[in-house]
Coordinates of C-alpha atoms in Angstrom, one line a residue:
X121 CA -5.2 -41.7 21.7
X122 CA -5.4 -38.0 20.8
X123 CA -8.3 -37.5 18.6
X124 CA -7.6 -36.4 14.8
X125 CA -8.5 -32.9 13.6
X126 CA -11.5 -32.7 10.8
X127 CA -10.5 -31.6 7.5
X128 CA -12.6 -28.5 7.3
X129 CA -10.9 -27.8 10.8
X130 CA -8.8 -24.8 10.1
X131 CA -11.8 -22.9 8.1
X132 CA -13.9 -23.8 11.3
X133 CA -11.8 -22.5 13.7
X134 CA -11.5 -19.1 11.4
X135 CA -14.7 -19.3 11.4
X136 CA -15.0 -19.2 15.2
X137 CA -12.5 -16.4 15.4
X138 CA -14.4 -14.2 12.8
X139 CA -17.3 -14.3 14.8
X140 CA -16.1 -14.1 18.2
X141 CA -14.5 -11.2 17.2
X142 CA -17.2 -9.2 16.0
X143 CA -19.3 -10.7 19.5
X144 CA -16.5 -9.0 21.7
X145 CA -16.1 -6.0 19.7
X146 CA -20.1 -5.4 19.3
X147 CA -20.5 -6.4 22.9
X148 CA -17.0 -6.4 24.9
X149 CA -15.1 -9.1 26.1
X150 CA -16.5 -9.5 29.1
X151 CA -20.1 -9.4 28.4
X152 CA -20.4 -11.8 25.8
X153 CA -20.3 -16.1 26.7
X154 CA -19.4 -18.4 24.8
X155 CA -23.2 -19.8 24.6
X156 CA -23.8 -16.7 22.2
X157 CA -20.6 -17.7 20.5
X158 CA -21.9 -21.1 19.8
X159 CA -24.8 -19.7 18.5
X160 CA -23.1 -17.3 16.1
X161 CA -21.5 -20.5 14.9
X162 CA -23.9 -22.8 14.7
X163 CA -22.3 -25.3 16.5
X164 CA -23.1 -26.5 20.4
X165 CA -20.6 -25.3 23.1
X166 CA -18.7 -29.2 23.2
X167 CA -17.8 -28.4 20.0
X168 CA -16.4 -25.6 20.4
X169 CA -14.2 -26.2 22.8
X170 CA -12.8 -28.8 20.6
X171 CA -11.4 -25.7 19.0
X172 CA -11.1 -23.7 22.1
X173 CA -10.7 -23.8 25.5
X174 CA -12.5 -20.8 27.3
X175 CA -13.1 -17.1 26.2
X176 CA -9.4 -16.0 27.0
X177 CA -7.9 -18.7 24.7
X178 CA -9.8 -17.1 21.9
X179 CA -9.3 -13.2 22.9
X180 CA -5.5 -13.7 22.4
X181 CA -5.9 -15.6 19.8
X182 CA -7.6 -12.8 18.2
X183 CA -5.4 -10.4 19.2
X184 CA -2.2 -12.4 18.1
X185 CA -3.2 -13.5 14.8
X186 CA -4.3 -9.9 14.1
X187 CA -0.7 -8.3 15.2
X188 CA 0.8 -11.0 13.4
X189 CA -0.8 -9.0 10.1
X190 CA 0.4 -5.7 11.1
X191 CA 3.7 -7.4 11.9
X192 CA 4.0 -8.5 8.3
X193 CA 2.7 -5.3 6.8
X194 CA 6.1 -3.6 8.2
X195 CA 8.3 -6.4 6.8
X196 CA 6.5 -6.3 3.8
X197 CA 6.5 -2.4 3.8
X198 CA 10.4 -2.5 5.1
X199 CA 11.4 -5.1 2.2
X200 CA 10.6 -2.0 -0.7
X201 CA 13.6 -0.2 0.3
X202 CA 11.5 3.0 0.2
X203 CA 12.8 6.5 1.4
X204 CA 11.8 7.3 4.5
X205 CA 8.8 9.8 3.6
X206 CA 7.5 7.3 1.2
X207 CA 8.1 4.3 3.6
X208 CA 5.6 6.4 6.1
X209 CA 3.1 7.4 3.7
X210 CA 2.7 3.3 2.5
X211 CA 2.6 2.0 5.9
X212 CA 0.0 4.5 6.8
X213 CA -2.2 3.6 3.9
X214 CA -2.0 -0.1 4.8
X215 CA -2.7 -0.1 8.1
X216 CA -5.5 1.8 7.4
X217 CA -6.9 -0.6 4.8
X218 CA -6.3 -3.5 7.5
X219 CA -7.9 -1.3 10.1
X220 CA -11.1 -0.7 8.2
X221 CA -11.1 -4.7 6.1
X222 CA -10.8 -6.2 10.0
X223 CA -12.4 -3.9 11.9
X224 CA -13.7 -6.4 14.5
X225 CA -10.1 -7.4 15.1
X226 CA -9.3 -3.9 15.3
X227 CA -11.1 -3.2 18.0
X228 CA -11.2 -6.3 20.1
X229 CA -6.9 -5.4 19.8
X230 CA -7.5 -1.7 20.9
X231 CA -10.3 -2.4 23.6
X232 CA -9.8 -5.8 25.2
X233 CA -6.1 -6.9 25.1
X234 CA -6.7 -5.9 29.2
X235 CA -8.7 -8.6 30.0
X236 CA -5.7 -10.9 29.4
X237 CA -3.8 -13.1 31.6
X238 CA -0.1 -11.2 32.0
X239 CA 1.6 -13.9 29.8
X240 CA -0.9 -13.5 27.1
X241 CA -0.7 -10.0 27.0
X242 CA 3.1 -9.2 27.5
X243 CA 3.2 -11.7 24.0
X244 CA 0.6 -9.2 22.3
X245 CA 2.2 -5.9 24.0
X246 CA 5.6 -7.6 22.6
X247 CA 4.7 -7.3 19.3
X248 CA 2.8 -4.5 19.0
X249 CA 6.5 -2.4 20.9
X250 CA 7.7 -4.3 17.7
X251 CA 5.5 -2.5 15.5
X252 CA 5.7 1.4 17.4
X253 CA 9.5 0.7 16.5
X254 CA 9.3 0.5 13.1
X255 CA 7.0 3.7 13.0
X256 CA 9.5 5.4 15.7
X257 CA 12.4 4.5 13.3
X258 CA 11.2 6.2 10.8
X259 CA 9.7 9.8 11.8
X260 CA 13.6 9.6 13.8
X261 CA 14.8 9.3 9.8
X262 CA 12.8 11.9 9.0
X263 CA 13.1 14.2 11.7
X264 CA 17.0 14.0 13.0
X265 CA 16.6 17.1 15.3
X266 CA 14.0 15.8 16.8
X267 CA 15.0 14.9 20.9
X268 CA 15.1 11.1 21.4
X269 CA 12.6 11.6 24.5
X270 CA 10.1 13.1 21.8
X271 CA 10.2 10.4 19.3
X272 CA 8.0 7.9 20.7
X273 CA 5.3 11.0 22.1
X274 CA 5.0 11.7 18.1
X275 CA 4.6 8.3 17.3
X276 CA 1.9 7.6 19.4
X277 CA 0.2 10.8 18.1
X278 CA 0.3 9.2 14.7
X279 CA -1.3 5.6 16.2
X280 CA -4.0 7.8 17.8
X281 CA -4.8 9.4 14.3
X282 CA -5.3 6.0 12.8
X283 CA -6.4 3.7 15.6
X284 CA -9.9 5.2 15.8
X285 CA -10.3 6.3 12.2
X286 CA -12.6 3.7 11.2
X287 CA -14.6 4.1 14.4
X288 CA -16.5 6.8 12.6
X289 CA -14.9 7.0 8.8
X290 CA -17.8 5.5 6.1
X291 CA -16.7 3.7 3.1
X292 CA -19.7 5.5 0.9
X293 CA -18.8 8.8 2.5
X294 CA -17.0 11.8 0.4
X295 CA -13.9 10.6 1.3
X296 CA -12.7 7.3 0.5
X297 CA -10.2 4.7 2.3
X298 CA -7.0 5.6 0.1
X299 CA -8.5 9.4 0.5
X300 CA -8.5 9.3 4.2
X301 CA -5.1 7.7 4.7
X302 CA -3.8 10.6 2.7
X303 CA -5.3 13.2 5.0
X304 CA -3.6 11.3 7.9
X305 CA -0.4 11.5 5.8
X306 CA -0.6 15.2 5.0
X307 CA -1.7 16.1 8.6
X308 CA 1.1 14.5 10.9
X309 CA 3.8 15.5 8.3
X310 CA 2.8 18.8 6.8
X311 CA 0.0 20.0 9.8
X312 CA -3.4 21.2 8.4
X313 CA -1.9 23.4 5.8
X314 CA -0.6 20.6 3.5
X315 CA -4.1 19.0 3.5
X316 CA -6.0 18.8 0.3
X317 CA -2.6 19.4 -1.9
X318 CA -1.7 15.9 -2.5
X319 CA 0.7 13.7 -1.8
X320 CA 4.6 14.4 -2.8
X321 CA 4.1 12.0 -5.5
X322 CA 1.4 13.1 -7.0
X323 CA 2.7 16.9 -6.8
X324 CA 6.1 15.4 -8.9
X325 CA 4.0 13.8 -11.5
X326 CA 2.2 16.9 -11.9
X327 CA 5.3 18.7 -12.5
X328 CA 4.2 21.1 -9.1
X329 CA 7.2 21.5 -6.4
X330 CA 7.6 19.4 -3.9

């Protein structure tokens, strides 16, 4: 008889994931065991393999549920019916602010997807070719001229602007989140000359030209 789930299960095994993120990204997948997991959680190791199997089981769990938000944050984003400038500019600010609110799962994504099986990992790498796409489609709307074998080069320069933003960015710094994304914004569309002058919008709604 299979054995029933608890009904706090779901906030445990969140729970579990939280901390098992910040473990691997604080120490790296591979250095960390699930006995310092356990301990994080307060639980003994049976327990938590009630919830999950072995380390791997919970890496791509990590990784997938996090994708899975950046995966929505483009259909969200895509369902505005924004013009392409604008479309950039508020998927740039939102990945950012998921970036720096789960910056455990952030890293764990960028650093340790490796250490999964090939199955695992082609489902991750899957949808994160899913999410390049929807960045690639975009900068091709905006730049028409620019050759096809370019596109995805450019687009991965943009990744690499925001990927390890938060690595170094602090929140109580001179420069906040919305702030920073905006500097991203201005410097892969305008270069280092348009940084500082706003976005388009906010040049419009001061009546500057755009």
């Amino acid at each position: 008889m299979a054995r029933t789930k608890s009904p706090n299960y779901e906030a445990q095994q969140q729970n579990i994931l939280e901390n098992a993120a910040r473990l691997f990204a604080e120490q790296s997948f591979p250095s960390a065991s699930i006995a310092q997991l356990a301990e994080l959680c307060g639980m003994s190791k049976p327990l938590l393999y009630h919830y999950y199997r072995d380390k791997s089981h919970l890496l791509f769990d990590i990784a997938d549920t996090y994708v899975d938000r950046l995966v929505g944050i483009v259909d969200e984003a895509a369902r505005q019916g924004l013009p392409a400038d604008a479309h950039l500019r508020l998927l740039i600010e939102r990945f950012m602010e998921e970036y720096a609110s789960s910056r455990h799962y952030h890293m764990v994504l960028v650093q340790d997807v490796k250490f999964l099986g090939e199955a695992d990992r082609l489902k991750v790498k899957a949808k994160q070719a899913g999410v390049v796409a929807a960045f690639a489609e975009l900068i091709a709307r905006l730049r028409p001229e620019l050759p096809a074998a370019q596109v995805k080069p450019v687009t991965m320069t943009l990744f690499g602007m925001m990927n390890w933003t938060f690595t170094w960015f602090r929140a109580d710094g001179a420069v906040d989140r919305q702030g920073m994304a905006r500097i991203v914004s201005q410097l892969f569309l305008h270069g280092v000359y348009g940084c500082g002058e706003g976005t388009d919008h906010e040049r419009a709604s001061e009546g500057g030209p755009r």
